[in-house]
Amino acid sequence: MALLVWSFFSYFPFKGPGSLQKSPIILPCAGTKLYLFFLQTEPVSFWMWTEVLKIAALHYFYNGKVFQEEEADVEGIQYKTLRTFQHGVRVDGIAWSPETRLDSLPPVIKFCTSAADMKIRLFTSDLQDKNEYKVLEGHSDFINGLVFDPKEGQEIASVSDDHTCRIWNLEGMQTAHFVLHSPGMSVCWHPEESFKLMVAEKNGTIRFYDLLTQQAILSLESEQMPLMSAHWCLKNTFKVGAVAGNDWLIWDITRSSYPQDKRPVHMDQACLFRWSTINENLFATTGYPGKIASQFQIHHLGHPQPVLIGSVAVGSGLSWHRTLPLCAIGGDHKLLFWVTEM
């Protein structure tokens, strides 16, 4: 069985016919191949990225119907393979560069992966003759999160079980190295705060680092362990959310270093937290992979109970559509989508 793991990168610059912003979905999974799907549907199209063991294949989808909200008249999915990337080892995570675009000649495809061998690989392709990758080495344990700087895409931040957060340039050199007190679980780089980096640790501490001085400038405390995932709200830079133990937790960083709100969410242990990209009060959480009941929940801060509950036998990864209230999780050879009202 394949375990799908996917995440969403929100700041994709590609604009296609009609100058409509395209929304990417990055979809890592464990298996044997890595796919990139491009769906040419209007008014909103998006990317899907599936990761698996050994090989990566780039696919172009056209006339692909995804959701009724996007295009009710388009039916069926057809595709053709554009490019195959050899990866050679299991892919655990992926991040898009904001330099990636298809509205240029030649097109630019740039992304990085974290893998089971504790290395980062930076891939660059023009879908023609240029197909390169570079290995970034330095971590001594598994990498739990990575992200490009959202403005220029000239640096990559990563966090690992080796108790470090590292920042790399595109040449593979480390430009900063922060020592953590426990495994790093999440790293976020906000497009409106490009000189700050948010790092969440398993011990329940979330720190913000000033990248100019390379010093910690703010810390948040969950007072619960283990903290498994944290996310910086795209629509409100003062909001941070996380899951720790069985609970979700929300901070307003202007008010306190302790959560303003928290509630129990999953019976055994919560696993992932992701803010909606279009509503600062909407977010999703997942339970520990492999649990059957209440694996996936969507929450609204104005409601005392989850506004949507789903389940999946084997689930991993969590993603929001860029412009619609659609959320998805990867399952056993399946992609599962949920829609909720604003």
Short mmCIF file of C-alpha atoms in Angstrom, two decimals:
data_model
loop_
_atom_site.label_atom_id
_atom_site.label_comp_id
_atom_site.label_asym_id
_atom_site.label_seq_id
_atom_site.Cartn_x
_atom_site.Cartn_y
_atom_site.Cartn_z
CA MET A 1 0.00 0.00 0.00
CA ALA A 2 1.18 3.50 -0.81
CA LEU A 3 1.12 6.16 1.90
CA LEU A 4 0.28 9.53 0.39
CA VAL A 5 1.81 12.60 2.00
CA TRP A 6 1.08 15.99 0.58
CA SER A 7 1.39 19.69 1.31
CA PHE A 8 0.38 22.97 -0.32
CA PHE A 9 2.64 25.78 -1.52
CA SER A 10 0.62 28.94 -1.84
CA TYR A 11 2.80 31.50 -3.58
CA PHE A 12 3.02 30.19 -7.13
CA PRO A 13 3.55 32.96 -9.71
CA PHE A 14 2.24 31.20 -12.82
CA LYS A 15 -0.51 33.00 -14.70
CA GLY A 16 -2.12 31.33 -17.68
CA PRO A 17 -4.94 32.11 -20.12
CA GLY A 18 -7.13 34.91 -18.86
CA SER A 19 -4.43 35.93 -16.35
CA LEU A 20 -5.97 33.69 -13.69
CA GLN A 21 -3.74 32.73 -10.81
CA LYS A 22 -3.02 29.00 -10.78
CA SER A 23 -2.97 27.08 -7.51
CA PRO A 24 -0.42 24.32 -6.89
CA ILE A 25 -0.97 21.21 -4.81
CA ILE A 26 2.18 19.35 -3.82
CA LEU A 27 1.47 15.71 -3.09
CA PRO A 28 4.29 13.52 -1.75
CA CYS A 29 3.65 9.79 -1.25
CA ALA A 30 5.64 6.63 -0.55
CA GLY A 31 5.82 4.16 -3.41
CA THR A 32 7.82 3.96 -6.60
CA LYS A 33 7.22 7.13 -8.65
CA LEU A 34 6.90 10.89 -8.33
CA TYR A 35 4.24 12.68 -10.42
CA LEU A 36 3.56 16.30 -11.24
CA PHE A 37 0.06 16.87 -12.66
CA PHE A 38 -1.01 20.04 -14.40
CA LEU A 39 -4.79 20.37 -14.86
CA GLN A 40 -5.88 22.83 -17.50
CA THR A 41 -9.32 23.77 -16.22
CA GLU A 42 -10.76 27.24 -15.78
CA PRO A 43 -11.36 29.39 -13.86
CA VAL A 44 -9.06 27.85 -11.26
CA SER A 45 -6.44 25.27 -12.08
CA PHE A 46 -3.78 23.79 -9.86
CA TRP A 47 -0.78 21.54 -9.54
CA MET A 48 -0.62 18.16 -7.87
CA TRP A 49 2.64 16.62 -6.85
CA THR A 50 2.89 12.98 -5.78
CA GLU A 51 6.10 11.62 -4.32
CA VAL A 52 7.10 8.02 -4.11
CA LEU A 53 10.32 6.00 -3.80
CA LYS A 54 12.99 5.79 -6.62
CA ILE A 55 11.61 7.61 -9.69
CA ALA A 56 9.83 10.88 -10.44
CA ALA A 57 7.63 11.44 -13.48
CA LEU A 58 6.23 14.78 -14.63
CA HIS A 59 2.78 14.62 -16.18
CA TYR A 60 0.70 17.19 -17.99
CA PHE A 61 -3.06 16.89 -17.51
CA TYR A 62 -5.46 18.65 -19.83
CA ASN A 63 -9.26 18.83 -19.96
CA GLY A 64 -9.21 17.57 -16.37
CA LYS A 65 -12.31 18.01 -14.25
CA VAL A 66 -11.46 18.39 -10.57
CA PHE A 67 -14.32 20.13 -8.81
CA GLN A 68 -17.76 21.40 -9.85
CA GLU A 69 -16.76 24.75 -8.32
CA GLU A 70 -14.02 25.06 -10.92
CA GLU A 71 -15.61 23.98 -14.19
CA ALA A 72 -18.87 22.09 -14.50
CA ASP A 73 -18.62 21.46 -18.25
CA VAL A 74 -15.22 19.75 -18.37
CA GLU A 75 -15.32 15.97 -18.10
CA GLY A 76 -12.67 13.29 -18.05
CA ILE A 77 -8.91 13.40 -17.47
CA GLN A 78 -6.23 12.87 -20.09
CA TYR A 79 -2.50 13.23 -19.63
CA LYS A 80 0.89 12.67 -21.14
CA THR A 81 4.31 12.28 -19.54
CA LEU A 82 6.62 15.26 -19.95
CA ARG A 83 9.64 14.45 -17.81
CA THR A 84 11.01 11.76 -15.50
CA PHE A 85 13.24 12.70 -12.55
CA GLN A 86 15.44 10.04 -10.97
CA HIS A 87 15.39 10.47 -7.21
CA GLY A 88 16.93 7.24 -5.98
CA VAL A 89 15.66 7.23 -2.39
CA ARG A 90 12.34 7.62 -0.58
CA VAL A 91 10.98 11.17 -0.63
CA ASP A 92 9.68 12.46 2.71
CA GLY A 93 8.90 16.09 1.90
CA ILE A 94 8.82 18.63 -0.89
CA ALA A 95 8.78 22.42 -1.36
CA TRP A 96 8.22 24.57 -4.45
CA SER A 97 10.41 27.50 -5.37
CA PRO A 98 8.57 30.77 -6.19
CA GLU A 99 10.81 30.90 -9.29
CA THR A 100 8.76 28.06 -10.80
CA ARG A 101 6.70 29.31 -13.72
CA LEU A 102 5.30 28.16 -17.04
CA ASP A 103 4.51 31.57 -18.52
CA SER A 104 8.11 32.01 -19.65
CA LEU A 105 10.26 30.55 -22.39
CA PRO A 106 11.82 28.29 -21.50
CA PRO A 107 9.60 27.32 -18.51
CA VAL A 108 11.23 26.94 -15.10
CA ILE A 109 10.49 24.03 -12.77
CA LYS A 110 12.33 24.27 -9.44
CA PHE A 111 11.63 22.35 -6.25
CA CYS A 112 13.48 20.63 -3.44
CA THR A 113 12.90 17.37 -1.60
CA SER A 114 13.88 15.90 1.73
CA ALA A 115 14.64 12.20 1.68
CA ALA A 116 15.18 9.16 3.86
CA ASP A 117 18.97 9.53 3.53
CA MET A 118 18.72 12.85 5.48
CA LYS A 119 19.70 14.92 2.44
CA ILE A 120 17.97 17.72 0.55
CA ARG A 121 17.89 17.62 -3.25
CA LEU A 122 17.30 20.74 -5.32
CA PHE A 123 15.83 19.99 -8.78
CA THR A 124 15.80 22.42 -11.70
CA SER A 125 14.34 21.75 -15.15
CA ASP A 126 13.19 23.65 -18.23
CA LEU A 127 11.29 20.55 -19.43
CA GLN A 128 13.71 20.38 -22.34
CA ASP A 129 17.47 19.88 -22.19
CA LYS A 130 18.17 21.28 -18.72
CA ASN A 131 17.49 18.75 -15.96
CA GLU A 132 19.74 19.22 -12.96
CA TYR A 133 19.77 18.44 -9.29
CA LYS A 134 22.04 19.38 -6.42
CA VAL A 135 22.46 17.59 -3.08
CA LEU A 136 22.49 19.63 0.14
CA GLU A 137 24.17 17.73 2.97
CA GLY A 138 24.47 18.64 6.63
CA HIS A 139 21.57 17.20 8.61
CA SER A 140 22.40 14.10 10.66
CA ASP A 141 18.83 12.91 11.23
CA PHE A 142 15.46 12.89 9.47
CA ILE A 143 14.22 16.17 8.02
CA ASN A 144 10.69 17.06 9.15
CA GLY A 145 10.08 20.28 7.23
CA LEU A 146 11.51 22.48 4.49
CA VAL A 147 10.46 25.66 2.71
CA PHE A 148 11.80 28.16 0.16
CA ASP A 149 12.00 31.82 0.98
CA PRO A 150 8.70 33.04 -0.53
CA LYS A 151 9.94 36.27 -2.13
CA GLU A 152 12.99 35.43 -4.23
CA GLY A 153 13.37 31.69 -3.72
CA GLN A 154 17.12 32.07 -3.17
CA GLU A 155 17.25 30.26 0.17
CA ILE A 156 15.82 27.09 1.69
CA ALA A 157 15.07 26.52 5.38
CA SER A 158 14.88 23.03 6.90
CA VAL A 159 14.30 21.52 10.34
CA SER A 160 15.30 18.08 11.53
CA ASP A 161 15.31 15.52 14.30
CA ASP A 162 18.98 16.47 14.76
CA HIS A 163 17.84 19.54 16.81
CA THR A 164 18.80 22.08 14.15
CA CYS A 165 17.23 24.53 11.76
CA ARG A 166 19.45 25.23 8.77
CA ILE A 167 19.23 27.79 5.99
CA TRP A 168 20.86 27.01 2.64
CA ASN A 169 21.57 29.02 -0.47
CA LEU A 170 20.98 27.51 -3.90
CA GLU A 171 24.66 26.57 -4.16
CA GLY A 172 24.20 24.17 -1.26
CA MET A 173 26.07 26.24 1.31
CA GLN A 174 24.63 26.85 4.78
CA THR A 175 24.01 30.54 5.44
CA ALA A 176 22.57 30.12 8.95
CA HIS A 177 22.39 27.39 11.58
CA PHE A 178 20.11 27.54 14.63
CA VAL A 179 20.55 25.04 17.45
CA LEU A 180 17.21 23.84 18.83
CA HIS A 181 16.37 22.27 22.19
CA SER A 182 14.43 19.38 20.66
CA PRO A 183 13.59 18.00 17.20
CA GLY A 184 12.39 20.64 14.73
CA MET A 185 8.91 19.72 13.48
CA SER A 186 7.77 22.64 11.28
CA VAL A 187 9.33 25.66 9.60
CA CYS A 188 7.35 28.55 8.06
CA TRP A 189 8.46 31.54 6.00
CA HIS A 190 5.69 34.13 5.61
CA PRO A 191 5.58 36.20 2.38
CA GLU A 192 4.81 39.35 4.40
CA GLU A 193 7.61 38.72 6.92
CA SER A 194 10.47 37.60 4.71
CA PHE A 195 13.15 38.48 7.28
CA LYS A 196 11.57 36.29 9.96
CA LEU A 197 11.43 32.52 10.22
CA MET A 198 9.07 30.50 12.43
CA VAL A 199 10.40 27.23 13.83
CA ALA A 200 8.30 24.80 15.89
CA GLU A 201 9.97 22.25 18.17
CA LYS A 202 8.67 18.96 19.48
CA ASN A 203 9.05 20.13 23.09
CA GLY A 204 6.20 22.60 22.58
CA THR A 205 8.19 25.78 21.86
CA ILE A 206 7.69 27.90 18.74
CA ARG A 207 10.37 30.52 18.05
CA PHE A 208 10.61 33.37 15.58
CA TYR A 209 14.11 34.17 14.32
CA ASP A 210 15.33 37.45 12.86
CA LEU A 211 17.32 36.38 9.82
CA LEU A 212 19.36 39.60 9.71
CA THR A 213 20.72 39.26 13.26
CA GLN A 214 20.25 35.46 13.33
CA GLN A 215 18.75 35.75 16.80
CA ALA A 216 15.50 34.52 18.33
CA ILE A 217 13.15 37.49 18.82
CA LEU A 218 9.95 35.84 20.08
CA SER A 219 8.86 32.52 21.52
CA LEU A 220 5.50 30.86 22.07
CA GLU A 221 4.79 28.03 24.51
CA SER A 222 2.20 25.30 24.07
CA GLU A 223 2.78 23.78 27.52
CA GLN A 224 1.96 20.44 25.89
CA MET A 225 4.04 17.71 24.29
CA PRO A 226 4.66 16.46 21.75
CA LEU A 227 4.07 19.37 19.41
CA MET A 228 3.77 17.69 16.01
CA SER A 229 2.93 20.51 13.61
CA ALA A 230 2.60 24.31 13.52
CA HIS A 231 1.56 26.76 10.84
CA TRP A 232 1.75 30.54 10.38
CA CYS A 233 -1.56 31.99 9.17
CA LEU A 234 -1.33 33.37 5.63
CA LYS A 235 -4.24 35.82 6.11
CA ASN A 236 -3.15 37.18 9.51
CA THR A 237 0.53 37.32 10.45
CA PHE A 238 -0.36 37.61 14.16
CA LYS A 239 -1.98 34.17 14.22
CA VAL A 240 -0.14 30.89 14.75
CA GLY A 241 -1.75 27.48 15.06
CA ALA A 242 -0.43 24.09 16.11
CA VAL A 243 -1.35 20.62 17.31
CA ALA A 244 0.25 19.20 20.44
CA GLY A 245 -0.80 16.09 22.31
CA ASN A 246 -4.52 15.66 21.60
CA ASP A 247 -5.28 19.38 21.15
CA TRP A 248 -5.21 22.18 18.63
CA LEU A 249 -3.88 25.50 19.90
CA ILE A 250 -4.15 29.07 18.59
CA TRP A 251 -1.92 32.04 19.48
CA ASP A 252 -2.30 35.76 18.91
CA ILE A 253 1.34 36.78 19.13
CA THR A 254 0.41 40.39 20.03
CA ARG A 255 -1.35 39.27 23.21
CA SER A 256 0.55 36.46 24.90
CA SER A 257 3.16 33.77 24.47
CA TYR A 258 0.56 31.24 25.61
CA PRO A 259 -2.39 29.99 23.54
CA GLN A 260 -5.55 32.09 23.51
CA ASP A 261 -7.63 29.08 22.58
CA LYS A 262 -7.23 25.31 22.62
CA ARG A 263 -9.49 22.29 22.37
CA PRO A 264 -9.14 18.50 22.25
CA VAL A 265 -9.25 17.37 18.65
CA HIS A 266 -8.12 13.76 18.13
CA MET A 267 -8.53 10.93 20.63
CA ASP A 268 -5.02 9.51 20.55
CA GLN A 269 -2.73 12.15 19.08
CA ALA A 270 -3.01 15.02 16.63
CA CYS A 271 -0.57 15.03 13.74
CA LEU A 272 -0.91 17.99 11.32
CA PHE A 273 -2.26 21.56 11.40
CA ARG A 274 -2.90 23.77 8.35
CA TRP A 275 -4.60 27.16 8.12
CA SER A 276 -6.95 27.84 5.25
CA THR A 277 -5.35 30.12 2.67
CA ILE A 278 -8.51 32.25 2.31
CA ASN A 279 -9.99 32.52 5.82
CA GLU A 280 -8.07 33.32 9.00
CA ASN A 281 -10.63 31.49 11.16
CA LEU A 282 -10.67 28.23 9.21
CA PHE A 283 -8.14 25.43 9.67
CA ALA A 284 -7.77 21.67 9.39
CA THR A 285 -6.13 18.99 11.52
CA THR A 286 -5.35 15.32 11.11
CA GLY A 287 -4.93 12.54 13.63
CA TYR A 288 -2.03 10.17 13.91
CA PRO A 289 -1.56 8.19 10.64
CA GLY A 290 -3.36 4.87 10.62
CA LYS A 291 -6.24 5.82 12.89
CA ILE A 292 -9.67 5.15 11.39
CA ALA A 293 -12.07 7.49 13.21
CA SER A 294 -11.84 11.29 13.01
CA GLN A 295 -8.62 11.18 11.03
CA PHE A 296 -9.43 14.53 9.46
CA GLN A 297 -11.29 17.56 10.84
CA ILE A 298 -12.02 21.10 9.65
CA HIS A 299 -12.54 23.71 12.36
CA HIS A 300 -13.83 27.28 12.48
CA LEU A 301 -12.93 29.52 15.41
CA GLY A 302 -16.54 30.73 15.54
CA HIS A 303 -17.92 27.22 16.13
CA PRO A 304 -17.45 25.09 19.27
CA GLN A 305 -17.40 21.82 17.31
CA PRO A 306 -15.63 20.79 14.08
CA VAL A 307 -17.56 21.94 11.03
CA LEU A 308 -16.54 18.84 9.10
CA ILE A 309 -15.23 15.41 10.11
CA GLY A 310 -13.79 12.84 7.73
CA SER A 311 -11.95 9.57 8.08
CA VAL A 312 -9.42 7.67 6.03
CA ALA A 313 -7.85 4.30 6.76
CA VAL A 314 -4.32 5.40 5.91
CA GLY A 315 -3.75 9.12 5.74
CA SER A 316 -0.91 11.60 5.62
CA GLY A 317 -0.35 15.13 4.42
CA LEU A 318 -2.80 18.02 4.45
CA SER A 319 -3.49 20.74 1.88
CA TRP A 320 -5.81 23.66 1.17
CA HIS A 321 -6.81 24.93 -2.25
CA ARG A 322 -5.45 28.42 -2.82
CA THR A 323 -8.72 30.18 -3.69
CA LEU A 324 -11.53 27.81 -2.66
CA PRO A 325 -12.55 26.33 0.74
CA LEU A 326 -11.39 22.90 -0.40
CA CYS A 327 -9.12 20.72 1.69
CA ALA A 328 -7.52 17.38 0.88
CA ILE A 329 -5.53 14.55 2.41
CA GLY A 330 -3.68 11.64 0.84
CA GLY A 331 -4.89 8.11 1.56
CA ASP A 332 -4.18 4.56 0.44
CA HIS A 333 -3.83 5.00 -3.35
CA LYS A 334 -6.42 7.79 -3.10
CA LEU A 335 -6.72 11.56 -2.87
CA LEU A 336 -9.61 12.60 -0.63
CA PHE A 337 -11.18 16.05 -1.00
CA TRP A 338 -13.58 17.92 1.27
CA VAL A 339 -15.40 21.19 0.65
CA THR A 340 -16.75 23.43 3.39
CA GLU A 341 -18.74 26.65 3.45
CA MET A 342 -17.06 29.87 4.53
#
